[in-house]
Amino acid sequence: MIENRDAKLVEDILRLKEQRKAIILAHNYQLGEVQDIADFVGDSLELSQKAAGTDAEVIVFCGVHFMAETASILCPAKTVLLPDINAGCPMANMVTAEKLRERKRELPGVTVVCYVNSTAEVKAESDICCTSANAVKVIESLDDKEILFVPDQYLGYYVSTRTGRKMHLWPGFCPTHIRIRPEDISRLKREYPQAKVIVHPECRPEVTALADEVLSTGGICRFAKQTEATEIIVGTEIGIIHRLRKENPGKKFIPASEQAVCPNMKLITLEKILWSLEEMAPEVKVSEETRLKAKAAVDKMLEIGR
Ligand code: 13P
Ligand code: SF4
């Protein structure tokens, strides 16, 4: 529901969006009011597919830096705006291209799979990209060479248990998802014995072990619609609760932890979106040399799909 104080802002954003021939894409963790004005709300894979397919001239990316970079990798002719340039992903910054090159020298011939939560430079050093929605399918598509998975050790570990593939795991992690503790899930399961537990694969293994389903944020939204369960414990960043409640008014969604907040996702506000459209800044653009190499890894992932 749009409050009165936001009505004028929303009107100005929508008017300017038309003038600029822009599309507003928002991640499932964005503030509720940002999700509500977006043309499309989704997970990382859905957002990159949407960016690749749009005929808009400008993409206003309401998410974090690596997501805007991925849009720029896929759409070099479009202007990609990130309304707050400081909205980064700390996990993406846990691996650098230089450190990755060093590790590749230690593991000659290794296949590098990078989680989309990584910089364009890291993607450029990788063989194939994946998101949490298609990581299992991406790993299953590979031949039997050794695999190095960067940067999320927990997603990597989860995928290795699902596929039976041993992988070298980079020691990165999401500072938001590690706040969700197994004891949070156990306590809520006692409180809501009928509830289904769905968590994101960035959670620690002790947490994913307690879940009924381990899914990307898009997968969580689909599961919530389809399940007959009316109580659902949600183990991921709490911004997703807005969409879940809006799309499923008859169901109860219980955040696994109120501590699971990604401060970077919350940097994007309606005021900043309007300012960004007015100034056509801050723009995210990847150098052509890096873009071409990174695009090869992203394209391979998109061919695999969900
Ligand atoms: P999804 O691709 O599942 O939306 O996850 C992105 C992310 O950053 C999770 O922390
Ligand atoms: Fe990065 Fe974690 Fe925030 Fe997702 S929730 S953007 S992985 S810090």
mmCIF file of N, CA and C and ligand atoms in Angstrom, residues 27-29 42-45 66-67 89 115-117 131-133 174 177 200 202 215-218 236 265, ligand 1:
data_model
loop_
_atom_site.group_PDB
_atom_site.id
_atom_site.type_symbol
_atom_site.label_atom_id
_atom_site.label_comp_id
_atom_site.label_asym_id
_atom_site.label_seq_id
_atom_site.Cartn_x
_atom_site.Cartn_y
_atom_site.Cartn_z
ATOM 1 N N HIS A 27 15.021 -6.385 -6.820
ATOM 2 C CA HIS A 27 15.255 -7.695 -6.214
ATOM 3 C C HIS A 27 14.235 -7.930 -5.090
ATOM 4 N N ASN A 28 13.990 -9.211 -4.821
ATOM 5 C CA ASN A 28 13.022 -9.611 -3.789
ATOM 6 C C ASN A 28 13.341 -9.086 -2.385
ATOM 7 N N TYR A 29 14.570 -8.598 -2.139
ATOM 8 C CA TYR A 29 14.925 -8.097 -0.810
ATOM 9 C C TYR A 29 14.750 -6.580 -0.686
ATOM 10 N N GLY A 42 12.107 -9.832 -8.745
ATOM 11 C CA GLY A 42 12.489 -11.230 -8.905
ATOM 12 C C GLY A 42 13.808 -11.578 -8.251
ATOM 13 N N ASP A 43 14.263 -12.807 -8.531
ATOM 14 C CA ASP A 43 15.557 -13.255 -8.017
ATOM 15 C C ASP A 43 16.660 -12.882 -9.019
ATOM 16 N N SER A 44 17.898 -13.204 -8.688
ATOM 17 C CA SER A 44 19.020 -12.755 -9.532
ATOM 18 C C SER A 44 18.904 -13.291 -10.957
ATOM 19 N N LEU A 45 18.496 -14.548 -11.089
ATOM 20 C CA LEU A 45 18.402 -15.129 -12.429
ATOM 21 C C LEU A 45 17.283 -14.456 -13.222
ATOM 22 N N PHE A 66 26.573 -6.027 -8.003
ATOM 23 C CA PHE A 66 26.859 -7.093 -8.971
ATOM 24 C C PHE A 66 25.657 -7.342 -9.886
ATOM 25 N N MET A 67 24.459 -7.053 -9.403
ATOM 26 C CA MET A 67 23.254 -7.276 -10.222
ATOM 27 C C MET A 67 23.196 -6.243 -11.350
ATOM 28 N N CYS A 89 27.663 -5.925 -2.416
ATOM 29 C CA CYS A 89 27.386 -7.212 -1.755
ATOM 30 C C CYS A 89 28.699 -7.645 -1.105
ATOM 31 N N TYR A 115 29.469 -17.954 -8.538
ATOM 32 C CA TYR A 115 28.127 -17.510 -8.163
ATOM 33 C C TYR A 115 27.965 -16.108 -8.744
ATOM 34 N N VAL A 116 26.752 -15.795 -9.188
ATOM 35 C CA VAL A 116 26.516 -14.486 -9.805
ATOM 36 C C VAL A 116 26.847 -13.343 -8.834
ATOM 37 N N ASN A 117 26.819 -13.643 -7.527
ATOM 38 C CA ASN A 117 27.236 -12.658 -6.515
ATOM 39 C C ASN A 117 28.756 -12.531 -6.545
ATOM 40 N N THR A 131 23.406 -19.031 -10.485
ATOM 41 C CA THR A 131 22.720 -18.344 -9.393
ATOM 42 C C THR A 131 22.224 -19.435 -8.447
ATOM 43 N N SER A 132 21.571 -19.027 -7.379
ATOM 44 C CA SER A 132 21.071 -20.053 -6.453
ATOM 45 C C SER A 132 19.942 -20.851 -7.101
ATOM 46 N N ALA A 133 19.320 -20.289 -8.156
ATOM 47 C CA ALA A 133 18.204 -20.973 -8.816
ATOM 48 C C ALA A 133 18.680 -22.117 -9.718
ATOM 49 N N CYS A 174 27.729 -15.138 3.107
ATOM 50 C CA CYS A 174 26.867 -13.950 3.191
ATOM 51 C C CYS A 174 26.703 -13.546 4.657
ATOM 52 N N HIS A 177 22.925 -13.959 5.791
ATOM 53 C CA HIS A 177 22.354 -15.301 5.974
ATOM 54 C C HIS A 177 22.998 -16.077 7.121
ATOM 55 N N HIS A 200 17.129 -20.238 2.150
ATOM 56 C CA HIS A 200 17.995 -19.942 1.003
ATOM 57 C C HIS A 200 19.298 -20.741 1.145
ATOM 58 N N GLU A 202 22.226 -19.913 0.820
ATOM 59 C CA GLU A 202 23.340 -19.175 1.437
ATOM 60 C C GLU A 202 23.386 -19.399 2.948
ATOM 61 N N LEU A 215 15.771 -23.100 -1.455
ATOM 62 C CA LEU A 215 15.385 -22.493 -2.735
ATOM 63 C C LEU A 215 15.934 -21.084 -2.897
ATOM 64 N N SER A 216 16.060 -20.667 -4.164
ATOM 65 C CA SER A 216 16.392 -19.264 -4.465
ATOM 66 C C SER A 216 15.217 -18.399 -4.018
ATOM 67 N N THR A 217 15.383 -17.088 -4.021
ATOM 68 C CA THR A 217 14.261 -16.234 -3.573
ATOM 69 C C THR A 217 13.071 -16.371 -4.531
ATOM 70 N N GLY A 218 13.335 -16.548 -5.818
ATOM 71 C CA GLY A 218 12.241 -16.762 -6.776
ATOM 72 C C GLY A 218 11.549 -18.092 -6.488
ATOM 73 N N THR A 236 15.486 -16.478 5.016
ATOM 74 C CA THR A 236 16.291 -15.652 4.111
ATOM 75 C C THR A 236 16.122 -14.195 4.535
ATOM 76 N N MET A 265 20.940 -3.829 0.554
ATOM 77 C CA MET A 265 19.688 -3.874 -0.212
ATOM 78 C C MET A 265 18.772 -2.717 0.184
HETATM 79 P P1 13P B 1 18.592 -14.982 -5.292
HETATM 80 O O1 13P B 1 19.275 -15.159 -6.604
HETATM 81 O O2 13P B 1 18.034 -16.256 -4.736
HETATM 82 O O3 13P B 1 17.549 -13.908 -5.380
HETATM 83 O O4 13P B 1 19.671 -14.533 -4.209
HETATM 84 C C1 13P B 1 20.420 -13.378 -4.332
HETATM 85 C C2 13P B 1 21.070 -12.992 -3.098
HETATM 86 O O5 13P B 1 21.836 -12.072 -3.036
HETATM 87 C C3 13P B 1 20.770 -13.760 -1.922
HETATM 88 O O6 13P B 1 21.404 -13.202 -0.819
#
